[in-house]
Coordinates of C-alpha atoms in Angstrom, one line a residue:
Chain H
X1 CA -6.1 -15.1 -6.8
X2 CA -9.7 -14.0 -7.0
X3 CA -12.3 -14.5 -9.7
X4 CA -14.4 -12.2 -11.7
X5 CA -16.9 -10.9 -9.1
X6 CA -15.3 -9.1 -6.2
X7 CA -16.7 -7.4 -3.1
X8 CA -14.6 -5.6 -0.6
X9 CA -15.5 -5.6 3.1
X10 CA -14.0 -3.2 5.8
X11 CA -15.2 -4.6 9.2
X12 CA -14.3 -2.5 12.3
X13 CA -14.0 -4.4 15.6
X14 CA -13.6 -2.9 19.1
X15 CA -10.1 -4.1 20.1
X16 CA -7.0 -2.0 19.2
X17 CA -4.7 -2.8 22.2
X18 CA -4.5 -6.5 23.0
X19 CA -2.2 -7.7 20.1
X20 CA -2.9 -11.4 21.0
X21 CA -6.6 -11.0 20.6
X22 CA -6.2 -8.9 17.5
X23 CA -4.1 -11.5 15.8
X24 CA -6.5 -14.3 16.8
X25 CA -9.3 -12.4 15.1
X26 CA -7.3 -11.4 12.0
X27 CA -6.2 -15.0 11.6
X28 CA -9.8 -15.8 10.6
X29 CA -9.1 -14.0 7.3
X30 CA -5.9 -15.8 6.5
X31 CA -5.4 -18.8 4.2
X32 CA -8.9 -18.7 2.8
X33 CA -9.9 -19.8 -0.6
X34 CA -11.6 -16.9 -2.4
X35 CA -10.9 -14.3 0.2
X36 CA -7.9 -12.0 0.5
X37 CA -6.8 -10.0 3.5
X38 CA -5.6 -6.7 2.0
X39 CA -4.8 -4.6 5.1
X40 CA -5.5 -4.1 8.8
X41 CA -4.6 -1.4 11.2
X42 CA -5.2 -1.0 14.9
X43 CA -5.4 2.3 16.8
X44 CA -4.6 2.2 20.5
X45 CA -6.4 5.5 21.3
X46 CA -9.5 4.4 19.4
X47 CA -9.1 0.9 20.8
X48 CA -10.3 -0.3 17.5
X49 CA -9.1 -2.3 14.4
X50 CA -10.1 -1.7 10.8
X51 CA -9.7 -4.6 8.4
X52 CA -9.8 -4.5 4.6
X53 CA -10.6 -7.8 2.9
X54 CA -11.9 -8.6 -0.6
X55 CA -13.4 -11.8 -2.0
X56 CA -16.0 -13.6 -3.9
X57 CA -19.5 -13.2 -2.6
X58 CA -20.1 -16.7 -1.1
X59 CA -16.6 -17.1 0.3
X60 CA -16.7 -13.6 1.9
X61 CA -20.1 -14.3 3.4
X62 CA -18.8 -17.4 5.3
X63 CA -15.6 -15.6 6.2
X64 CA -17.3 -12.6 7.8
X65 CA -19.6 -14.8 9.8
X66 CA -16.6 -16.7 11.2
X67 CA -14.9 -13.4 11.9
X68 CA -17.9 -12.1 13.8
X69 CA -18.0 -15.3 15.8
X70 CA -14.3 -15.0 16.8
X71 CA -14.6 -11.2 17.6
X72 CA -17.8 -11.8 19.7
X73 CA -16.0 -14.6 21.6
X74 CA -13.0 -12.5 22.5
X75 CA -14.3 -9.0 23.0
X76 CA -16.4 -7.8 26.0
X77 CA -17.7 -4.4 25.4
X78 CA -18.6 -3.9 29.0
X79 CA -14.9 -3.4 29.6
X80 CA -14.1 -1.4 26.4
X81 CA -12.9 2.1 26.5
X82 CA -11.6 4.2 23.5
X83 CA -11.9 7.5 21.8
X84 CA -13.9 6.3 18.8
X85 CA -17.7 5.9 19.1
X86 CA -18.7 2.3 19.1
X87 CA -21.8 0.2 19.9
X88 CA -20.6 -3.4 19.3
X89 CA -17.7 -5.8 19.5
X90 CA -18.1 -6.0 15.8
X91 CA -19.1 -2.4 15.4
X92 CA -19.7 -2.0 11.7
X93 CA -19.4 -4.2 8.6
X94 CA -19.6 -2.4 5.3
X95 CA -19.7 -4.3 2.0
X96 CA -18.4 -2.5 -1.1
X97 CA -18.9 -3.5 -4.7
X98 CA -15.5 -3.6 -6.5
X99 CA -15.6 -5.6 -9.7
X100 CA -18.5 -7.0 -11.7
X101 CA -20.8 -6.7 -8.6
X102 CA -23.8 -4.3 -8.5
X103 CA -24.7 -2.2 -5.5
X104 CA -27.9 -4.4 -5.3
X105 CA -25.8 -7.5 -5.0
X106 CA -23.7 -5.9 -2.2
X107 CA -27.0 -4.9 -0.4
X108 CA -28.3 -8.4 -0.8
X109 CA -25.0 -9.8 0.7
X110 CA -25.2 -7.4 3.7
X111 CA -28.8 -8.6 4.4
X112 CA -27.9 -12.2 4.2
X113 CA -24.9 -11.7 6.6
X114 CA -27.2 -9.7 9.0
X115 CA -29.8 -12.5 9.0
X116 CA -27.4 -15.3 9.6
X117 CA -25.4 -13.4 12.3
X118 CA -28.4 -12.2 14.2
X119 CA -29.7 -15.7 14.5
X120 CA -26.4 -17.4 15.2
X121 CA -25.2 -14.9 17.8
X122 CA -28.5 -13.5 19.2
X123 CA -27.2 -10.1 18.0
X124 CA -29.3 -7.1 17.2
X125 CA -28.3 -5.7 13.8
X126 CA -29.1 -2.4 12.0
X127 CA -28.9 -2.1 8.3
X128 CA -27.3 1.2 7.2
X129 CA -26.2 3.2 4.2
X130 CA -27.5 1.7 0.9
X131 CA -28.9 -1.3 2.9
X132 CA -30.9 0.9 5.3
X133 CA -34.6 0.1 5.7
X134 CA -35.5 3.8 6.0
X135 CA -33.8 7.1 5.5
X136 CA -33.3 7.7 9.2
X137 CA -31.0 4.7 9.4
X138 CA -28.7 5.5 6.4
X139 CA -26.2 7.5 8.5
X140 CA -24.0 5.4 10.7
X141 CA -23.4 8.2 13.2
X142 CA -27.2 8.5 13.8
X143 CA -27.6 4.7 14.1
X144 CA -24.7 4.5 16.6
X145 CA -25.8 7.4 18.7
X146 CA -26.0 6.5 22.4
X147 CA -23.2 4.0 21.8
X148 CA -22.9 0.6 23.6
X149 CA -23.9 2.1 27.0
X150 CA -27.1 3.6 25.6
X151 CA -28.2 0.8 23.4
X152 CA -30.4 -1.1 25.9
X153 CA -32.7 2.0 26.2
X154 CA -32.5 3.0 22.5
X155 CA -33.6 -0.5 21.3
X156 CA -36.7 -0.2 23.5
X157 CA -37.8 2.7 21.3
X158 CA -40.0 1.3 18.5
X159 CA -38.4 3.7 16.1
X160 CA -35.1 1.9 16.8
X161 CA -36.3 -1.7 16.6
X162 CA -33.3 -3.5 15.0
X163 CA -33.7 -4.8 11.4
X164 CA -32.6 -8.2 12.6
X165 CA -32.2 -9.9 16.0
X166 CA -33.6 -9.2 19.5
X167 CA -34.7 -5.8 20.9
X168 CA -32.0 -5.8 23.5
X169 CA -28.2 -5.6 23.0
X170 CA -26.0 -8.7 23.2
X171 CA -24.6 -8.7 26.8
X172 CA -21.0 -8.5 25.8
X173 CA -21.1 -7.7 22.0
X174 CA -23.7 -5.0 21.9
X175 CA -25.1 -4.1 18.5
X176 CA -23.7 -4.3 15.0
X177 CA -24.4 -2.1 11.9
X178 CA -24.1 -3.9 8.5
X179 CA -24.6 -2.3 5.1
X180 CA -23.4 -1.7 1.6
X181 CA -21.7 1.5 0.4
X182 CA -19.5 2.8 -2.4
X183 CA -15.7 2.8 -1.8
X184 CA -14.5 5.8 0.1
X185 CA -11.4 7.7 -1.2
X186 CA -9.5 9.9 1.3
X187 CA -8.3 12.7 -0.9
X188 CA -6.5 15.8 0.5
X189 CA -5.5 19.0 -1.3
X190 CA -2.6 21.1 0.1
X191 CA -2.6 24.9 0.0
X192 CA 0.3 27.3 0.2
X193 CA -1.1 29.2 3.2
X194 CA -0.6 28.6 6.9
X195 CA -4.0 30.2 7.6
X196 CA -6.3 27.4 8.7
X197 CA -9.3 29.7 8.3
X198 CA -8.8 29.8 4.5
X199 CA -8.6 25.9 4.3
X200 CA -11.7 25.6 6.5
X201 CA -13.6 28.2 4.4
X202 CA -12.7 26.4 1.2
X203 CA -13.6 23.0 2.7
X204 CA -17.1 24.3 3.6
X205 CA -17.7 25.5 0.1
X206 CA -16.6 22.4 -1.6
X207 CA -18.5 19.9 0.6
X208 CA -22.1 18.7 0.2
X209 CA -23.5 20.2 3.4
X210 CA -22.1 23.6 2.5
X211 CA -23.7 23.7 -1.0
X212 CA -20.8 22.0 -2.8
X213 CA -20.3 18.6 -4.4
X214 CA -22.9 15.9 -3.7
X215 CA -20.4 13.1 -2.7
X216 CA -17.8 15.1 -0.9
X217 CA -17.1 15.6 2.8
X218 CA -14.4 18.2 3.6
X219 CA -12.7 20.0 6.5
X220 CA -9.6 22.3 6.9
X221 CA -6.5 20.8 8.5
X222 CA -3.2 22.4 9.5
X223 CA 0.0 20.6 8.5
X224 CA 2.1 21.9 11.3
X225 CA 5.4 20.4 10.2
X226 CA 5.2 22.0 6.7
X227 CA 3.5 25.2 7.9
X228 CA 0.8 24.8 5.3
X229 CA -2.9 23.8 5.4
X230 CA -5.0 21.2 3.7
X231 CA -8.5 20.6 2.6
X232 CA -9.0 17.0 3.8
X233 CA -11.8 15.2 2.0
X234 CA -13.7 12.0 2.0
X235 CA -15.0 11.3 -1.4
X236 CA -18.1 9.1 -0.9
X237 CA -18.8 8.2 -4.5
X238 CA -16.0 8.9 -6.9
X239 CA -18.1 7.5 -9.8
X240 CA -20.4 10.5 -9.4
X241 CA -18.2 13.2 -7.8
X242 CA -14.8 12.7 -9.5
X243 CA -11.6 13.6 -7.6
X244 CA -10.6 16.1 -10.3
X245 CA -13.8 18.0 -9.8
X246 CA -13.2 18.6 -6.1
X247 CA -9.5 19.5 -6.9
X248 CA -10.4 22.1 -9.6
X249 CA -13.2 23.5 -7.4
X250 CA -10.7 24.0 -4.5
X251 CA -8.2 25.6 -6.9
X252 CA -10.9 28.0 -8.1
X253 CA -12.0 28.9 -4.6
X254 CA -8.4 29.3 -3.4
X255 CA -7.8 31.9 -6.1
X256 CA -9.8 34.6 -4.4
X257 CA -7.5 34.4 -1.4
X258 CA -4.4 34.5 -3.7
X259 CA -3.7 30.9 -2.5
X260 CA -2.4 28.1 -4.7
X261 CA -2.8 24.3 -4.6
X262 CA 0.7 22.9 -4.0
X263 CA 0.0 19.2 -4.0
X264 CA -2.5 16.5 -3.2
X265 CA -2.5 13.3 -1.3
X266 CA -4.4 10.0 -1.4
X267 CA -4.5 8.2 1.9
X268 CA -4.9 4.4 1.9
X269 CA -6.4 2.4 -0.9
X270 CA -8.0 3.9 -4.1
X271 CA -9.9 2.1 -6.8
X272 CA -7.9 2.3 -10.1
X273 CA -10.9 3.8 -11.9
X274 CA -10.9 6.9 -9.6
X275 CA -7.4 7.8 -10.9
X276 CA -8.1 6.7 -14.5
X277 CA -11.1 9.0 -14.6
X278 CA -8.7 11.9 -13.6
X279 CA -6.2 11.0 -16.3
X280 CA -9.1 10.9 -18.9
X281 CA -10.2 14.3 -17.8
X282 CA -6.8 16.1 -17.7
X283 CA -5.6 14.4 -20.9
X284 CA -8.9 14.7 -22.8
X285 CA -8.8 11.1 -23.8
X286 CA -11.7 10.3 -26.2
X287 CA -13.7 7.1 -26.1
X288 CA -11.5 5.4 -23.6
X289 CA -12.7 2.1 -22.2
X290 CA -11.3 0.5 -19.0
X291 CA -11.2 -2.7 -21.0
X292 CA -8.1 -1.1 -22.6
X293 CA -6.2 -1.4 -19.4
X294 CA -3.9 -4.4 -19.5
X295 CA -4.3 -5.2 -15.9
X296 CA -8.1 -5.3 -16.2
X297 CA -7.7 -7.9 -19.0
X298 CA -5.4 -9.9 -16.8
X299 CA -8.0 -9.8 -13.9
X300 CA -10.9 -11.0 -16.1
Chain E
X1 CA -6.1 -16.3 -13.1
X2 CA -2.5 -15.5 -13.2
X3 CA 0.1 -15.4 -10.5
X4 CA 2.5 -12.7 -9.4
X5 CA 5.1 -12.7 -12.2
X6 CA 3.6 -11.8 -15.6
X7 CA 5.1 -11.5 -19.0
X8 CA 3.2 -10.4 -22.1
X9 CA 3.9 -11.7 -25.6
X10 CA 2.7 -10.2 -28.9
X11 CA 3.5 -12.7 -31.6
X12 CA 2.8 -11.8 -35.2
X13 CA 2.2 -14.6 -37.7
X14 CA 1.9 -14.3 -41.5
X15 CA -1.8 -15.4 -42.1
X16 CA -4.6 -12.9 -42.0
X17 CA -7.1 -14.3 -44.5
X18 CA -7.7 -18.0 -44.0
X19 CA -10.0 -18.0 -40.9
X20 CA -9.8 -21.7 -40.5
X21 CA -6.0 -21.7 -40.3
X22 CA -6.1 -18.6 -38.0
X23 CA -8.4 -20.3 -35.6
X24 CA -6.3 -23.4 -35.5
X25 CA -3.3 -21.4 -34.6
X26 CA -5.2 -19.2 -32.0
X27 CA -6.6 -22.3 -30.4
X28 CA -3.1 -23.2 -29.2
X29 CA -3.4 -20.2 -26.7
X30 CA -6.8 -21.3 -25.4
X31 CA -7.6 -23.3 -22.2
X32 CA -4.0 -23.2 -20.9
X33 CA -3.0 -23.1 -17.3
X34 CA -1.0 -20.0 -16.5
X35 CA -1.5 -18.3 -19.9
X36 CA -4.3 -16.0 -20.9
X37 CA -5.2 -15.0 -24.5
X38 CA -6.0 -11.3 -24.2
X39 CA -6.6 -10.3 -27.8
X40 CA -6.0 -11.1 -31.4
X41 CA -6.7 -9.3 -34.7
X42 CA -6.2 -10.2 -38.3
X43 CA -5.6 -7.8 -41.2
X44 CA -6.5 -9.1 -44.7
X45 CA -4.5 -6.4 -46.5
X46 CA -1.4 -7.1 -44.3
X47 CA -2.3 -10.9 -44.4
X48 CA -1.1 -11.0 -40.9
X49 CA -2.4 -11.7 -37.4
X50 CA -1.3 -10.0 -34.2
X51 CA -1.9 -11.9 -30.9
X52 CA -1.7 -10.6 -27.4
X53 CA -1.2 -13.1 -24.6
X54 CA 0.1 -12.9 -21.1
X55 CA 1.3 -15.5 -18.6
X56 CA 3.7 -16.9 -16.2
X57 CA 7.3 -17.3 -17.6
X58 CA 7.4 -21.1 -17.8
X59 CA 3.8 -21.6 -19.0
X60 CA 4.3 -18.9 -21.6
X61 CA 7.5 -20.5 -22.9
X62 CA 5.9 -23.8 -23.5
X63 CA 2.8 -22.2 -25.1
X64 CA 4.9 -20.0 -27.5
X65 CA 6.8 -23.1 -28.7
X66 CA 3.5 -24.9 -29.3
X67 CA 2.2 -21.8 -31.1
X68 CA 5.3 -21.6 -33.4
X69 CA 5.0 -25.3 -34.2
X70 CA 1.4 -24.9 -35.3
X71 CA 2.0 -21.7 -37.3
X72 CA 5.0 -23.3 -39.1
X73 CA 3.0 -26.4 -39.9
X74 CA 0.1 -24.4 -41.4
X75 CA 1.8 -21.4 -43.1
X76 CA 3.9 -21.6 -46.3
X77 CA 5.6 -18.3 -46.8
X78 CA 6.5 -19.2 -50.4
X79 CA 2.8 -18.5 -51.2
X80 CA 2.3 -15.5 -48.9
X81 CA 1.5 -12.0 -50.1
X82 CA 0.6 -9.0 -48.1
X83 CA 1.3 -5.3 -47.6
X84 CA 3.1 -5.7 -44.3
X85 CA 6.9 -6.5 -44.4
X86 CA 7.5 -10.1 -43.2
X87 CA 10.3 -12.7 -43.2
X88 CA 8.8 -15.7 -41.4
X89 CA 5.6 -17.7 -40.9
X90 CA 6.1 -16.6 -37.3
X91 CA 7.4 -13.2 -38.1
X92 CA 8.2 -11.6 -34.8
X93 CA 7.8 -12.7 -31.1
X94 CA 8.3 -9.9 -28.6
X95 CA 8.3 -10.6 -24.9
X96 CA 7.2 -7.7 -22.6
X97 CA 7.8 -7.5 -18.8
X98 CA 4.5 -6.6 -17.1
X99 CA 4.4 -7.4 -13.5
X100 CA 7.2 -8.4 -11.1
X101 CA 9.4 -9.3 -14.0
X102 CA 12.6 -7.5 -15.0
X103 CA 13.7 -6.7 -18.5
X104 CA 16.6 -9.1 -17.9
X105 CA 14.2 -11.9 -17.2
X106 CA 12.3 -11.1 -20.4
X107 CA 15.5 -11.1 -22.3
X108 CA 16.4 -14.5 -20.8
X109 CA 13.0 -15.9 -21.7
X110 CA 13.4 -14.7 -25.3
X111 CA 16.8 -16.4 -25.6
X112 CA 15.4 -19.7 -24.2
X113 CA 12.5 -19.7 -26.6
X114 CA 14.9 -18.8 -29.5
X115 CA 17.2 -21.7 -28.6
X116 CA 14.5 -24.3 -28.3
X117 CA 12.6 -23.2 -31.4
X118 CA 15.7 -23.0 -33.6
X119 CA 16.7 -26.6 -32.7
X120 CA 13.2 -28.0 -32.8
X121 CA 12.1 -26.5 -36.1
X122 CA 15.5 -25.9 -37.9
X123 CA 14.6 -22.2 -37.9
X124 CA 17.1 -19.4 -38.1
X125 CA 16.3 -16.8 -35.4
X126 CA 17.5 -13.2 -34.9
X127 CA 17.4 -11.7 -31.4
X128 CA 16.2 -8.0 -31.6
X129 CA 15.5 -5.0 -29.4
X130 CA 16.7 -5.5 -25.8
X131 CA 17.8 -9.1 -26.6
X132 CA 19.9 -8.1 -29.6
X133 CA 23.5 -9.4 -29.7
X134 CA 24.7 -6.2 -31.2
X135 CA 23.4 -2.6 -31.9
X136 CA 22.9 -3.3 -35.6
X137 CA 20.2 -6.0 -34.7
X138 CA 18.2 -3.9 -32.3
X139 CA 15.9 -2.4 -34.9
X140 CA 13.4 -4.9 -36.3
X141 CA 13.0 -3.1 -39.6
X142 CA 16.7 -3.5 -40.2
X143 CA 16.7 -7.1 -39.2
X144 CA 13.7 -7.8 -41.5
X145 CA 15.1 -5.9 -44.5
X146 CA 15.1 -8.0 -47.6
X147 CA 12.0 -9.9 -46.3
X148 CA 11.4 -13.6 -46.9
X149 CA 12.4 -13.5 -50.5
X150 CA 15.8 -11.9 -49.7
X151 CA 16.7 -14.0 -46.6
X152 CA 18.6 -16.8 -48.3
X153 CA 21.1 -14.3 -49.6
X154 CA 21.1 -12.1 -46.5
X155 CA 21.9 -15.0 -44.2
X156 CA 25.0 -15.9 -46.3
X157 CA 26.5 -12.5 -45.2
X158 CA 28.6 -13.2 -42.1
X159 CA 27.3 -10.0 -40.6
X160 CA 23.8 -11.5 -40.7
X161 CA 24.6 -15.0 -39.3
X162 CA 21.5 -15.8 -37.2
X163 CA 21.8 -15.8 -33.4
X164 CA 20.4 -19.3 -33.4
X165 CA 19.8 -22.0 -36.0
X166 CA 21.0 -22.6 -39.5
X167 CA 22.5 -20.0 -42.0
X168 CA 19.7 -20.6 -44.4
X169 CA 16.0 -19.8 -44.1
X170 CA 13.5 -22.5 -43.3
X171 CA 12.0 -23.6 -46.6
X172 CA 8.4 -22.6 -45.8
X173 CA 8.7 -20.7 -42.5
X174 CA 11.6 -18.3 -43.4
X175 CA 13.2 -16.5 -40.4
X176 CA 11.9 -15.4 -37.1
X177 CA 12.9 -12.4 -34.9
X178 CA 12.5 -12.9 -31.1
X179 CA 13.3 -10.3 -28.4
X180 CA 12.3 -8.4 -25.3
X181 CA 11.0 -4.9 -25.3
X182 CA 9.0 -2.4 -23.2
X183 CA 5.2 -2.2 -23.7
X184 CA 4.3 0.1 -26.5
X185 CA 1.5 2.7 -26.0
X186 CA -0.3 4.0 -29.1
X187 CA -1.1 7.6 -28.1
X188 CA -2.6 10.2 -30.4
X189 CA -3.2 13.9 -29.9
X190 CA -5.9 15.6 -31.9
X191 CA -5.4 19.2 -33.2
X192 CA -8.1 21.8 -34.2
X193 CA -6.5 22.3 -37.6
X194 CA -7.2 20.5 -40.9
X195 CA -3.7 21.5 -42.0
X196 CA -1.7 18.3 -42.1
X197 CA 1.6 20.2 -42.5
X198 CA 1.2 21.6 -39.0
X199 CA 0.5 18.1 -37.4
X200 CA 3.5 16.8 -39.4
X201 CA 5.8 19.6 -38.3
X202 CA 4.8 19.1 -34.6
X203 CA 5.3 15.4 -34.9
X204 CA 8.8 15.9 -36.1
X205 CA 9.6 18.2 -33.2
X206 CA 8.3 15.9 -30.5
X207 CA 9.8 12.7 -31.8
X208 CA 13.2 11.3 -30.9
X209 CA 14.8 11.4 -34.3
X210 CA 13.8 15.1 -34.7
X211 CA 15.5 16.1 -31.4
X212 CA 12.4 15.5 -29.3
X213 CA 11.6 12.9 -26.6
X214 CA 13.8 9.9 -26.2
X215 CA 11.1 7.2 -26.3
X216 CA 8.6 8.7 -28.7
X217 CA 7.9 8.0 -32.4
X218 CA 5.5 10.4 -34.1
X219 CA 3.9 11.4 -37.4
X220 CA 1.1 13.7 -38.6
X221 CA -2.2 12.1 -39.7
X222 CA -5.3 13.6 -41.2
X223 CA -8.7 12.6 -39.7
X224 CA -10.7 13.1 -42.8
X225 CA -14.2 12.5 -41.3
X226 CA -13.6 15.1 -38.6
X227 CA -11.6 17.5 -40.8
X228 CA -8.9 17.8 -38.2
X229 CA -5.4 16.4 -37.8
X230 CA -3.6 14.3 -35.3
X231 CA -0.1 13.7 -34.0
X232 CA 0.0 9.9 -34.0
X233 CA 2.6 8.5 -31.6
X234 CA 4.1 5.3 -30.5
X235 CA 5.5 5.7 -26.9
X236 CA 8.2 3.1 -26.7
X237 CA 9.0 3.4 -23.0
X238 CA 6.3 5.1 -21.0
X239 CA 8.3 4.6 -17.7
X240 CA 10.9 7.1 -19.1
X241 CA 9.0 9.2 -21.6
X242 CA 5.6 9.7 -19.9
X243 CA 2.5 10.3 -22.0
X244 CA 1.8 13.6 -20.3
X245 CA 5.2 14.9 -21.4
X246 CA 4.5 14.3 -25.1
X247 CA 1.0 15.8 -24.7
X248 CA 2.3 19.0 -23.1
X249 CA 5.1 19.3 -25.6
X250 CA 2.6 19.0 -28.5
X251 CA 0.4 21.6 -26.8
X252 CA 3.3 24.0 -26.5
X253 CA 4.5 23.5 -30.1
X254 CA 0.9 23.9 -31.3
X255 CA 0.6 27.3 -29.7
X256 CA 2.9 29.0 -32.2
X257 CA 0.4 28.0 -35.0
X258 CA -2.5 29.2 -32.9
X259 CA -3.6 25.6 -32.9
X260 CA -5.2 23.9 -29.8
X261 CA -5.3 20.3 -28.6
X262 CA -8.9 19.1 -28.8
X263 CA -8.6 15.6 -27.5
X264 CA -6.4 12.5 -27.3
X265 CA -6.8 8.8 -28.0
X266 CA -5.2 5.6 -26.7
X267 CA -5.4 2.8 -29.2
X268 CA -5.4 -0.7 -27.9
X269 CA -4.1 -1.9 -24.5
X270 CA -2.2 0.4 -22.1
X271 CA -0.5 -0.6 -18.8
X272 CA -2.4 0.9 -15.9
X273 CA 0.7 2.7 -14.6
X274 CA 1.1 4.7 -17.8
X275 CA -2.2 6.5 -17.0
X276 CA -1.7 6.6 -13.2
X277 CA 1.6 8.4 -13.9
X278 CA -0.4 11.0 -15.8
X279 CA -3.0 11.4 -13.0
X280 CA -0.1 11.8 -10.5
X281 CA 1.4 14.6 -12.7
X282 CA -1.8 16.6 -13.4
X283 CA -3.1 16.3 -9.8
X284 CA 0.2 16.8 -8.1
X285 CA -0.3 13.7 -6.0
X286 CA 2.6 13.5 -3.4
X287 CA 4.2 10.2 -2.3
X288 CA 1.8 8.0 -4.2
X289 CA 2.6 4.3 -4.3
X290 CA 0.9 2.0 -6.8
X291 CA 0.5 -0.4 -3.8
X292 CA -2.4 2.0 -2.9
X293 CA -4.3 0.9 -5.9
X294 CA -6.9 -1.6 -4.8
X295 CA -6.6 -3.7 -8.0
X296 CA -2.9 -4.0 -7.5
X297 CA -3.5 -5.5 -4.0
X298 CA -6.1 -7.9 -5.5
X299 CA -3.6 -9.1 -8.1
X300 CA -0.8 -9.8 -5.6

């Protein structure tokens, strides 16, 4: 079991087809003191694997370096094809503060890993999200633009000098983005309409870029098998934009179409507090402290 | 940190005034492998201390026997006075299944502790709640009736032959009740009326003995400082009578008086799942599994 200070890490590496290679890489996370492999899933179309691990800061640091070494050894990006954008064998390494860890500590951890990895592997590394050295590098999609094939040229541009490592991509492992961010929650709200235009219109209103909630990304999706639609969201900071706020805003916007919310869905992992915050809101619980949750006490 | 199978124990002992004695007893729970002291609080008027510990089955068994030995050594019930009913130096020892432990295992644990303690200390012990040997012994208040002063006579009655140990009270330590039960949740609902009669009437409707919810005890309480009232509840099995169900029933009953719910309160510890169940209900989350909660994964 893990101690009191816990960071999560969700590294993405560019191999989703060769099971033997995938297992060799995943094995780096197994049987480690102070680090716990929580989940991993590979996508053949994306040709990419997403890993979820959590651990104590120091143990996680060593583990991620070992993981990068193994992935760089086994993956040659010159031969990589897949639907998902990518620029490196180890494409992106986000660190996420979970328990008794500040965002500042997660940023510090990301920079230490970036420094060690760039020197050890001769790998150019961009810091992104909360670790970014300037606003232009916060957004991963912008950093990764050009992908592996375009990185040699991109890195020659002084504006895209890597934060760590050389100004040319690693021959086989390309470029890696490392940073710290809040936990993402994949939260979907189902509507009793089969009209995708309505779900799309609501999604645009509730999301940040459309004038909606600050930490909410949203789009309309059709659920063909149920003949209904869904506002599919990525909540990028549940501590500031609570799940219940997006749900109630969708309910409100749906009313004008005579459409009702018929259910919701949480995909993948969710921090306990994201749901406790919702229980507190709907039940009107006064002066509640998460110290009152038995499991929190047990984890102390 | 604790392993995968966790039982909680909430022993009550009959000393709430002598801090030196209290600390000597509480110290038994400190620095133990596999057992964690979560909370304790003493009440001078009750002259009683309630302890909350959690641990692995075997470690907890040894720890509770050691605790009983120390409490029996230091407390003399012949000299004990307090407002709270009591029959023993160690008055009651409930075991509560928390994680990957069945009620059957908690019952088994309670019987093992009762057998060991009765032999080691020459202490008569009643099994109660889910461990009770017959329906008449399920309710602690019924078992404890007569209190310490009346136990010598009560134990002579063949109907009240203890489940373990001799048919006479321990000279200084009296009689102990040991059993297994579900976690209790103290859940209160505040009403925007200062009329205690209304809160009392609603409490009677929502509680089990009044024709209400199976695992709900309730009473009306006045909150003098806020000039409002409260339905104060003990939820005795949140897995069967969910918190949101009692809240919505109170809201419904309050309507006929033109009274509104203005807030709720959870006193003390609450299992995470009791609140997650409420979030699932109010948000209409489909197909949610508690395995999706990050903290559950971390505790595995």
